[in-house]
PDB file of C-alpha atoms in Angstrom:
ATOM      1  CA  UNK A   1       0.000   0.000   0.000  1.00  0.00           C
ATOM      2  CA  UNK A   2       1.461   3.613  -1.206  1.00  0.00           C
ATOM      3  CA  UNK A   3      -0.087   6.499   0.436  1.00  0.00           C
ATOM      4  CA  UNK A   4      -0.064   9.999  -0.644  1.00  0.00           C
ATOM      5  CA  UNK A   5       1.477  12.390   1.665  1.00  0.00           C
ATOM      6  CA  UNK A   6       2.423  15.325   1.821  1.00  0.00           C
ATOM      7  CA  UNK A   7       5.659  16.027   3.955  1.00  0.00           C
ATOM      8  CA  UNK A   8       6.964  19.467   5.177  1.00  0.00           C
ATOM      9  CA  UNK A   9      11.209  18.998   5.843  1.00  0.00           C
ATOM     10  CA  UNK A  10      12.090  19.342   9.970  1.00  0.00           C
ATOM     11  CA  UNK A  11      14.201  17.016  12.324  1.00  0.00           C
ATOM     12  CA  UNK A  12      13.543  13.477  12.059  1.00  0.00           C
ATOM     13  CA  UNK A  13      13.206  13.483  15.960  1.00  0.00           C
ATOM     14  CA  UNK A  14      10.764  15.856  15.849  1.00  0.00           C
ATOM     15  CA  UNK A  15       8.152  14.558  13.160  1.00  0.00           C
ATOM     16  CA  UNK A  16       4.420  15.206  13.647  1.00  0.00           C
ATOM     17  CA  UNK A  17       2.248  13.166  11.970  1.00  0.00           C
ATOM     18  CA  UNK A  18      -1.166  14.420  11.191  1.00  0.00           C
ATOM     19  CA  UNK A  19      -4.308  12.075  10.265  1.00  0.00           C
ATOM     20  CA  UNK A  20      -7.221  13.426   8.814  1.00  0.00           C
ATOM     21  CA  UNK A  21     -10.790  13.306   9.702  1.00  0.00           C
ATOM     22  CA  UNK A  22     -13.641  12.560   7.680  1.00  0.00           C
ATOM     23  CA  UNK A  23     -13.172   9.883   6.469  1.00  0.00           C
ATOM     24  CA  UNK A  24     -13.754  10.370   2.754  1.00  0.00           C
ATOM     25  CA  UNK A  25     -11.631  13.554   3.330  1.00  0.00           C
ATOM     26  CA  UNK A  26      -8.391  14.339   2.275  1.00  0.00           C
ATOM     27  CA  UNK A  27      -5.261  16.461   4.408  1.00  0.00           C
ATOM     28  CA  UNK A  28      -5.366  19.418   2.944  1.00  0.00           C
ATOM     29  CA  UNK A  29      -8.031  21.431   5.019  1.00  0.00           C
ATOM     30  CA  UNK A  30      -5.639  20.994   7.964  1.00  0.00           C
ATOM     31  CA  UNK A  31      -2.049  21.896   6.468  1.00  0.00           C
ATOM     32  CA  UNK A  32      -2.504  25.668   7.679  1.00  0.00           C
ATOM     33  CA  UNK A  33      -2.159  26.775  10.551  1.00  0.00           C
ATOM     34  CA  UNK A  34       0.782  23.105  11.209  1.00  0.00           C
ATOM     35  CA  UNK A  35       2.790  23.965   8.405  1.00  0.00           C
ATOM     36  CA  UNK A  36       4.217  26.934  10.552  1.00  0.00           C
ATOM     37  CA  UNK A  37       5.848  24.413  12.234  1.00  0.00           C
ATOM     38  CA  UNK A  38       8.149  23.286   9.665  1.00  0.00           C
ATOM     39  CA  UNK A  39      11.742  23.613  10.403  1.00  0.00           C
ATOM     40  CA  UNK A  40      11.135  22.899  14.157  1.00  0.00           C
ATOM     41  CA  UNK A  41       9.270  19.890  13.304  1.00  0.00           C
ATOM     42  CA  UNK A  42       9.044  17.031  10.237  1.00  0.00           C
ATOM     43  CA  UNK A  43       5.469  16.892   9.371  1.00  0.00           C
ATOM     44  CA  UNK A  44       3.610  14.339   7.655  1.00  0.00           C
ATOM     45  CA  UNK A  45       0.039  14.940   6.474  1.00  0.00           C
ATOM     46  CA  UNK A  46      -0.810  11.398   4.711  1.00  0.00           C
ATOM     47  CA  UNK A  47      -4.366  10.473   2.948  1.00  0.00           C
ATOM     48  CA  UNK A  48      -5.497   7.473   4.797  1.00  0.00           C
ATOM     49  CA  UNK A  49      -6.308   4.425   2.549  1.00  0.00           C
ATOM     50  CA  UNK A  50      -9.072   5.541  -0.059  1.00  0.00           C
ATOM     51  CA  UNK A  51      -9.070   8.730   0.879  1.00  0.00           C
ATOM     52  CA  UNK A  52      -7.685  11.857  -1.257  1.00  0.00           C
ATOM     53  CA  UNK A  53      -5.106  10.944  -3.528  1.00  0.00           C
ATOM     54  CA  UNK A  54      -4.169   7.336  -1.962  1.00  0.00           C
ATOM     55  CA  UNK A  55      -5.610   4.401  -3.468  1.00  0.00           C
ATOM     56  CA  UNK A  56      -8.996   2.565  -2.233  1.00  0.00           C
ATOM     57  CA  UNK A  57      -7.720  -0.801  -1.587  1.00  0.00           C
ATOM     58  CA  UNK A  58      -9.489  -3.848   0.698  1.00  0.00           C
ATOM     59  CA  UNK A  59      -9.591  -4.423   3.091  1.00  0.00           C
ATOM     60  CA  UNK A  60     -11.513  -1.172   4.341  1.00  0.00           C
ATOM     61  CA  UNK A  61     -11.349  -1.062   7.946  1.00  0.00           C
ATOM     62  CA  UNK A  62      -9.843   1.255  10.802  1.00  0.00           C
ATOM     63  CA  UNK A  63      -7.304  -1.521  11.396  1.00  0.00           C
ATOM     64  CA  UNK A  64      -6.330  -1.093   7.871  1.00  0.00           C
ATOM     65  CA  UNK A  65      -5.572   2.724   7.994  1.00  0.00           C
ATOM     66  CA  UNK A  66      -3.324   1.824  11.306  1.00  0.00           C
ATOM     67  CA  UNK A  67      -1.397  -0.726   9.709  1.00  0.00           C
ATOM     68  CA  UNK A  68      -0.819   1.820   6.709  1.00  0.00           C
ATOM     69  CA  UNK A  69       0.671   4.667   9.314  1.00  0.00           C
ATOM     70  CA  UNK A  70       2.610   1.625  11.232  1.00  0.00           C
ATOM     71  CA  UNK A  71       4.270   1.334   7.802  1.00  0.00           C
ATOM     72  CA  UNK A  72       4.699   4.946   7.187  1.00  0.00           C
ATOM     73  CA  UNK A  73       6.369   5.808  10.713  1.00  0.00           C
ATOM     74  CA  UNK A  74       8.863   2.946  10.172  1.00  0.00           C
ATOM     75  CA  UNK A  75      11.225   2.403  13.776  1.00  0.00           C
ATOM     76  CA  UNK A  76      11.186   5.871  15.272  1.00  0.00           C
ATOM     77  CA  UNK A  77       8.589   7.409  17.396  1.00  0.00           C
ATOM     78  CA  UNK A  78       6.752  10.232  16.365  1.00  0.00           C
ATOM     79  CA  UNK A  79       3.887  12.865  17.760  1.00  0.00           C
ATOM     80  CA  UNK A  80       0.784  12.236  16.636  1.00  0.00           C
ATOM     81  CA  UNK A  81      -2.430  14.969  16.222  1.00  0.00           C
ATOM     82  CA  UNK A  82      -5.858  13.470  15.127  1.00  0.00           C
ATOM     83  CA  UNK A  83      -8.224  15.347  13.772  1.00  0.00           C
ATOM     84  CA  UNK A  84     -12.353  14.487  14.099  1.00  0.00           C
ATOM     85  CA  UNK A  85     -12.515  11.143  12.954  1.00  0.00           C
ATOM     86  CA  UNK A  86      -8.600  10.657  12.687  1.00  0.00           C
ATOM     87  CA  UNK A  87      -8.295  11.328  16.548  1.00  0.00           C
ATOM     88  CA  UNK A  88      -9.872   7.707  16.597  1.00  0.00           C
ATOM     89  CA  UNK A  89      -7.659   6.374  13.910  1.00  0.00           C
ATOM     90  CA  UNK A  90      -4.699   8.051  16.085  1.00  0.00           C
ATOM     91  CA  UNK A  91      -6.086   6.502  19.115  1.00  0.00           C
ATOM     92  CA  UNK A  92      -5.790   2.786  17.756  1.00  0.00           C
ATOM     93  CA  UNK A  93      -2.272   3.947  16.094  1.00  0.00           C
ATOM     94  CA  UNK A  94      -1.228   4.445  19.940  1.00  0.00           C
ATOM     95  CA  UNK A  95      -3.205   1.486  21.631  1.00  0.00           C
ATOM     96  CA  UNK A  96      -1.890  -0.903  18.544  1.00  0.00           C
ATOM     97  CA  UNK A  97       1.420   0.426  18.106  1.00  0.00           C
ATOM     98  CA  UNK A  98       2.641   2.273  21.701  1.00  0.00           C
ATOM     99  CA  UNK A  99       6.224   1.671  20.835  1.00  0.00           C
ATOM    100  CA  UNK A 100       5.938   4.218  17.771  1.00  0.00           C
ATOM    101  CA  UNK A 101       3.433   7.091  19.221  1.00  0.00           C
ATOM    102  CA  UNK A 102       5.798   9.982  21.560  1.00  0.00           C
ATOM    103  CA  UNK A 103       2.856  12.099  22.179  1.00  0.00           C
ATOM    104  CA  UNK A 104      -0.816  11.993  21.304  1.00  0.00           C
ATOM    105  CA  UNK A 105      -3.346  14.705  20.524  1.00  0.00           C
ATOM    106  CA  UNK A 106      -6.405  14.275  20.055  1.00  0.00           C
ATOM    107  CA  UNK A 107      -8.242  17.511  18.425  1.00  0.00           C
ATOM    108  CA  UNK A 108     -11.982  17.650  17.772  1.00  0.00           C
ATOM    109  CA  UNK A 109     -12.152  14.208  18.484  1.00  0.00           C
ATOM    110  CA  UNK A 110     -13.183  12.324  21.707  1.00  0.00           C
ATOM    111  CA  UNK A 111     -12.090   9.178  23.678  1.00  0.00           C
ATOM    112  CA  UNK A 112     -15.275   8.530  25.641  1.00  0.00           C
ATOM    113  CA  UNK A 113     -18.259   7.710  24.012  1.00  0.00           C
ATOM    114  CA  UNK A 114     -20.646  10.438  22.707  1.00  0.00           C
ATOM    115  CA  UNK A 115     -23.622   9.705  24.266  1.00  0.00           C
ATOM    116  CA  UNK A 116     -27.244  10.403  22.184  1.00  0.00           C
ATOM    117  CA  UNK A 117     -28.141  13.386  23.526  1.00  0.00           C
ATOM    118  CA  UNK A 118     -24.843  15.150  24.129  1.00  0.00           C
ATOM    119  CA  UNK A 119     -26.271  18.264  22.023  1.00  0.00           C
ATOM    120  CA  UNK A 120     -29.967  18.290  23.842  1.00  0.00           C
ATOM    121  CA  UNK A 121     -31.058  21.902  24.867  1.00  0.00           C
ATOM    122  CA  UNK A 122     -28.811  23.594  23.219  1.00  0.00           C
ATOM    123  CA  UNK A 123     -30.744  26.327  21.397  1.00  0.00           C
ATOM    124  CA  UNK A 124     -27.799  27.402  18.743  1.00  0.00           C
ATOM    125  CA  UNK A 125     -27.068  23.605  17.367  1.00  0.00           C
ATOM    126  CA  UNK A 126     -30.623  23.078  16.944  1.00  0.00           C
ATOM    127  CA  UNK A 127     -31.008  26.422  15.223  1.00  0.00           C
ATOM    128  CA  UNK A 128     -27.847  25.835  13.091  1.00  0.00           C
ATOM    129  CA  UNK A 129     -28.656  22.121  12.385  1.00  0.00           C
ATOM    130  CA  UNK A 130     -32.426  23.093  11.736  1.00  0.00           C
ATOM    131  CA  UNK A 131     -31.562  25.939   8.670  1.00  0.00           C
ATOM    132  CA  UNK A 132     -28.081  24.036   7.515  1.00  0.00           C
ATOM    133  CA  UNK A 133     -29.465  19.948   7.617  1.00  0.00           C
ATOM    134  CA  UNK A 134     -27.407  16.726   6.875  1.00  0.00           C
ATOM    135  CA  UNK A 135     -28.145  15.687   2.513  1.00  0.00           C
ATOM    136  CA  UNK A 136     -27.403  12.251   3.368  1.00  0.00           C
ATOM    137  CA  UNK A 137     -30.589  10.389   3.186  1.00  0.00           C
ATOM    138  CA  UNK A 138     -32.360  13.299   0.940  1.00  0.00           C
ATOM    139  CA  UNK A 139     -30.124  13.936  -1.912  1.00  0.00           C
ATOM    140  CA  UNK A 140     -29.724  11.915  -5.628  1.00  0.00           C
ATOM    141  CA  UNK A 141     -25.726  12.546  -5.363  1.00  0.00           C
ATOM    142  CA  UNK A 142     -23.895   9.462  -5.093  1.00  0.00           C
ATOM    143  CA  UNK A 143     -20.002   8.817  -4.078  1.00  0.00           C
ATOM    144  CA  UNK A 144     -17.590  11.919  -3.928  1.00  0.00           C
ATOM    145  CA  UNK A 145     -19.935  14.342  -5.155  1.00  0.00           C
ATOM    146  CA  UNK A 146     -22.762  13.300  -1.834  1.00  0.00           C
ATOM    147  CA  UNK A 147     -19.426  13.483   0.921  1.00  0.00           C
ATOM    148  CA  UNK A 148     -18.492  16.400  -1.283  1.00  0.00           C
ATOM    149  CA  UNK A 149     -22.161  18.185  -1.214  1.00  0.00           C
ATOM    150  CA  UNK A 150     -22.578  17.212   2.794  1.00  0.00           C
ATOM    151  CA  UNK A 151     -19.699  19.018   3.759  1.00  0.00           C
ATOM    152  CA  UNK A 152     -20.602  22.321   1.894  1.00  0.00           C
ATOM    153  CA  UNK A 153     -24.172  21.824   3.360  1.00  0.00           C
ATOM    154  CA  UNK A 154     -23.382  21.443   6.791  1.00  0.00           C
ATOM    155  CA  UNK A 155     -20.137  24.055   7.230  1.00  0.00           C
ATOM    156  CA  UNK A 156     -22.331  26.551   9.118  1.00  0.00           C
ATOM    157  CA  UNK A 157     -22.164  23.653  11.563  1.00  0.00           C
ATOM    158  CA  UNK A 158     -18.336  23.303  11.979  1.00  0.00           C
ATOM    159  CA  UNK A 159     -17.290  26.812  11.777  1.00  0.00           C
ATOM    160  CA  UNK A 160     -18.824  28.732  15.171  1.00  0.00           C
ATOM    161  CA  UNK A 161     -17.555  31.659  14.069  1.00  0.00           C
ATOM    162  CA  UNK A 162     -19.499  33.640  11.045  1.00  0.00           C
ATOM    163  CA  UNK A 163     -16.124  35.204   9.833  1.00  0.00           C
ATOM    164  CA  UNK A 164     -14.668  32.237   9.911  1.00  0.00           C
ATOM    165  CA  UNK A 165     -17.076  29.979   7.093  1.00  0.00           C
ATOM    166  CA  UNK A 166     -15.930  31.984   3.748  1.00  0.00           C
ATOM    167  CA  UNK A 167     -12.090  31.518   4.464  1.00  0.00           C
ATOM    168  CA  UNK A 168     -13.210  28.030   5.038  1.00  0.00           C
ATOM    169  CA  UNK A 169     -15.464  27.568   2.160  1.00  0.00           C
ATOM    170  CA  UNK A 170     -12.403  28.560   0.508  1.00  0.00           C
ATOM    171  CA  UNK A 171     -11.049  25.893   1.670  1.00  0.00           C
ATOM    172  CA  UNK A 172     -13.117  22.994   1.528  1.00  0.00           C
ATOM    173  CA  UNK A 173     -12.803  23.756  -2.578  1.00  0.00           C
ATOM    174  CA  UNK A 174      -9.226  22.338  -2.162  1.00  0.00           C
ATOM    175  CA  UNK A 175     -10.223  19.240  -0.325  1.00  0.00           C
ATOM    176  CA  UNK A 176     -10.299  16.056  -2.378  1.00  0.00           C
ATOM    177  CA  UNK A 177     -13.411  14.058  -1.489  1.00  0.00           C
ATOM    178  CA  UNK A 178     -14.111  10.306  -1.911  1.00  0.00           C
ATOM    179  CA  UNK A 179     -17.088   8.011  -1.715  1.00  0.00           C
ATOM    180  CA  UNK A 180     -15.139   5.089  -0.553  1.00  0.00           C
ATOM    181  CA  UNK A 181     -16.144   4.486   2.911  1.00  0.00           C
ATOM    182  CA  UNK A 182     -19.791   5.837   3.163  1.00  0.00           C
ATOM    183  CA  UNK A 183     -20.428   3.215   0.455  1.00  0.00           C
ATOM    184  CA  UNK A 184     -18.522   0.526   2.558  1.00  0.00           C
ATOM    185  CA  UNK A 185     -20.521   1.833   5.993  1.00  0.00           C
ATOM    186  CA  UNK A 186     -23.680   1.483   3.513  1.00  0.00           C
ATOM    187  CA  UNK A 187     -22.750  -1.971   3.030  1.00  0.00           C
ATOM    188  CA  UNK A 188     -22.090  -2.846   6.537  1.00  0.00           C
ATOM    189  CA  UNK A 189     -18.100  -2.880   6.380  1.00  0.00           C
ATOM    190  CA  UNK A 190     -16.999  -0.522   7.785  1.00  0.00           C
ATOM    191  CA  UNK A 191     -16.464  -1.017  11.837  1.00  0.00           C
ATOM    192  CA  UNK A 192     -16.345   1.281  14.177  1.00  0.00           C
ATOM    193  CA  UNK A 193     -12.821   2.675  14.602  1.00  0.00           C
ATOM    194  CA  UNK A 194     -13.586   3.586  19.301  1.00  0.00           C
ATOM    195  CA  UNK A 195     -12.372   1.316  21.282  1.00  0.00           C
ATOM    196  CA  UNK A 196     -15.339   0.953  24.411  1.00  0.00           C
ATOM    197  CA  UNK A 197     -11.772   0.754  26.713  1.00  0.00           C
ATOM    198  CA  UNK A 198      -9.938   3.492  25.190  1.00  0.00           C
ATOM    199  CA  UNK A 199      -9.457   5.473  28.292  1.00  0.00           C
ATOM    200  CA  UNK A 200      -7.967   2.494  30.204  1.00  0.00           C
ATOM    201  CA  UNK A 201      -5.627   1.505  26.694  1.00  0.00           C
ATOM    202  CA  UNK A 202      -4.440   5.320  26.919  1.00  0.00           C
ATOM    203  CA  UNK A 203      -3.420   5.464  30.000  1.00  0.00           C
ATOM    204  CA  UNK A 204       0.223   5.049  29.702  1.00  0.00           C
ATOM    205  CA  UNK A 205       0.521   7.722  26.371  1.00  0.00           C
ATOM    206  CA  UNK A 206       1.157  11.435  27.262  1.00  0.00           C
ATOM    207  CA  UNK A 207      -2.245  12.865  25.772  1.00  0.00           C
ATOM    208  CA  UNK A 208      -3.282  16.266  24.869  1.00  0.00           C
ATOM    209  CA  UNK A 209      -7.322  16.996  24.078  1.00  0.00           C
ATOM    210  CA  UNK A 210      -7.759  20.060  21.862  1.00  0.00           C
ATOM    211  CA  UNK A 211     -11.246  21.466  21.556  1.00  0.00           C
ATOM    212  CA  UNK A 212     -13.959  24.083  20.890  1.00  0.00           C
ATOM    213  CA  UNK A 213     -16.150  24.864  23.343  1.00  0.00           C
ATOM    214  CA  UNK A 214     -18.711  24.833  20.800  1.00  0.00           C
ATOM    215  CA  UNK A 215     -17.896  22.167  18.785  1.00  0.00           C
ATOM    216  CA  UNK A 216     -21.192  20.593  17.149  1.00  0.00           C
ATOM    217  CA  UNK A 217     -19.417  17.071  16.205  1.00  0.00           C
ATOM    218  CA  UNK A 218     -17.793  16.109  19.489  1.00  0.00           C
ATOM    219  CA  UNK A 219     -18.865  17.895  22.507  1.00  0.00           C
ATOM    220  CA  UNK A 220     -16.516  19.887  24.555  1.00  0.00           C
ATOM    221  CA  UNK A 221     -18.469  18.480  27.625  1.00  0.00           C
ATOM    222  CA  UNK A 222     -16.497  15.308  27.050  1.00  0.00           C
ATOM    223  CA  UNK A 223     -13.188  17.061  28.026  1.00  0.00           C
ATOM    224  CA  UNK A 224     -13.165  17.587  31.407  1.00  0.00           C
ATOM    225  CA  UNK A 225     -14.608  13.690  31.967  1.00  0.00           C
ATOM    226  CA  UNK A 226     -11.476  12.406  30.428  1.00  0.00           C
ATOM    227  CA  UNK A 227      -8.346  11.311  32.050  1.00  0.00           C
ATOM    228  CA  UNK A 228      -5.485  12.921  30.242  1.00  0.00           C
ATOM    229  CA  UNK A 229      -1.882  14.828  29.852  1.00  0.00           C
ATOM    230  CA  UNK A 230      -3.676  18.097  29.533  1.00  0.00           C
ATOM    231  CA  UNK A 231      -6.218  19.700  27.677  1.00  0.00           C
ATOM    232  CA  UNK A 232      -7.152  22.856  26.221  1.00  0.00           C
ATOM    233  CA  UNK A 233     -10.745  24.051  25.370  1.00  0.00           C
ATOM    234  CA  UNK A 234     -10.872  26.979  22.574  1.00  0.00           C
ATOM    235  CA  UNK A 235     -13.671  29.628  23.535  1.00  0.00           C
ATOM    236  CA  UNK A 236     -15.265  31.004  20.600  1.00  0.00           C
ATOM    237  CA  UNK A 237     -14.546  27.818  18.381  1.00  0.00           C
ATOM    238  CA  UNK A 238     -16.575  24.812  16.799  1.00  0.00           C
ATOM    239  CA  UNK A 239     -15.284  21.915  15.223  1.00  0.00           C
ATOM    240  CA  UNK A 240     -13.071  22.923  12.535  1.00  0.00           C
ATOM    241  CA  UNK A 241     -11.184  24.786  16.172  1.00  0.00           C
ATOM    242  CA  UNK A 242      -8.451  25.600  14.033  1.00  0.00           C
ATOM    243  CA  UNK A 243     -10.068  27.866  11.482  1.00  0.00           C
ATOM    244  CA  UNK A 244     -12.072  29.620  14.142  1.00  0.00           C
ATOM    245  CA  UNK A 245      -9.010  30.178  16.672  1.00  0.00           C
ATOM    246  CA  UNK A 246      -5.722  29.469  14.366  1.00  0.00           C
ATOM    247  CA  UNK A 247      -3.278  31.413  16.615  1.00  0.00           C
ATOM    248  CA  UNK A 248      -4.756  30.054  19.548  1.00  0.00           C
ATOM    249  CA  UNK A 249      -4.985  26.546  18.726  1.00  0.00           C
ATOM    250  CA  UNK A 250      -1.643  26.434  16.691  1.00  0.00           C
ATOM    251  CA  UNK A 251       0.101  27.823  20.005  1.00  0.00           C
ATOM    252  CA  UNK A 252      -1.547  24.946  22.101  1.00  0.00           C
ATOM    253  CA  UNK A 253      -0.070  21.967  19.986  1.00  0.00           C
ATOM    254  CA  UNK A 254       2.675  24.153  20.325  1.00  0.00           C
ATOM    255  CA  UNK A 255       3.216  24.206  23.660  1.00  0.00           C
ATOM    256  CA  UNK A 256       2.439  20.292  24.252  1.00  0.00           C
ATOM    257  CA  UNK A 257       4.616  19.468  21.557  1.00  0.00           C
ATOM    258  CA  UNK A 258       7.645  20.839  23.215  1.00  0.00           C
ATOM    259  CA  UNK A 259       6.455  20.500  27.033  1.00  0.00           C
ATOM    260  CA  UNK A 260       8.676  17.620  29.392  1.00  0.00           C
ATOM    261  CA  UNK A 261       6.283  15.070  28.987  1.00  0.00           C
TER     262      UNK A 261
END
């Protein structure tokens, strides 16, 4: 298996490598504001397996993607940041492969569960999700173009910020979308990537949680309930944390990155 990736030059010591959300996503809505941190660090933004530009190959399963990055990292540790649904993929990475994973962040992600009704009551997601509503099950789009068409649709849901949605319109046009696993999850093969014991598997990785407070994928309530390193919570920030608060959350990884851990 050959992934694409996309690597920024920095001490091999010091290499950060950066999964992707989505899935069905590719990198590139996450390169700015980490590729300010070439030079001081190596950093490697790969497509997971059928995502972006890397190839769609079976089998199609969270264990999969791991055994891709095991690949990628070769012998030396590295720090790790997962993003959304790659903060679960980076999870496994460290509960599969601890020998390989420095220091872990998880951003816009969660290690607990996310329990039903985590967004109950709260009058601005049900506004938001009310006038900006998931196409999944209502549109005739099919493959790349449906993931493609959801994420346009529901942006006013990952950006808090109203300043912030043009810039990332903007970039969401530069994002290479795929149809490869919401076909698979249609079919019924694609597993869940959370371990139900993921706190407990953690325990021995230095771990950093990175959040908006008003984060409408993963809520920021989850933070404070999980056992970790540290954690920073983003005020004025939804999902997409670092296109809402880019200084901000570019000095937190910052700061982990190069804390005595």
């Amino acid at each position: 298996m050959r992934l694409h990736v996309r690597e920024f030059d920095g001490p091999a010591d010091r290499t950060l490598l950066v999964i992707h959300g989505g899935p069905d996503w590719d990198h590139r809505y996450l390169v700015e504001p980490l590729n300010r941190l070439a030079g001081e660090h190596r950093l490697l933004f790969p497509d997971l397996r059928g995502c972006g530009r890397s190839p769609a190959a079976e089998p199609l399963t969270p264990d999969a993607m791991v055994a891709d990055l095991v690949e990628l990292i070769g012998a030396s540790q590295v720090d790790v940041l997962g993003f959304s649904y790659g903060g679960l993929i980076a999870q496994r990475l460290a509960i599969q492969a601890p020998h390989l994973v420095r220091r872990l962040i998880v951003a816009s992600s969660s290690v607990l569960p996310v329990p039903a009704d985590a967004f109950e009551g709260w009058e601005e997601y049900e506004r938001r999700s009310a006038a900006h509503p998931s196409i999944w099950e209502t549109s005739p789009l099919q493959g790349a173009d449906l993931t493609r068409a959801e994420a346009f649709a529901t942006a006013p849901l990952d950006v808090w910020r109203e300043e912030s949605l043009p810039g990332y319109l903007k970039r969401l046009e530069q994002v290479t979308f795929t149809g490869t696993y919401l076909r698979a999850w249609r079919e019924g093969r694609f597993p869940s990537a959370r371990y139900p014991d993921a706190v407990e598997r953690l325990s021995g990785v230095p771990l950093f949680l990175l959040h908006g407070r008003q984060d409408m994928t993963f809520p920021a309530s989850l933070v404070p309930l999980t056992p970790c390193t540290d954690a920073v919570v983003l005020e004025e920030a939804g999902h997409m944390a670092h296109i809402d608060q880019p200084e901000a959350w570019l000095g937190a990884v910052t700061r982990f990155l190069a804390a005595d851990t």
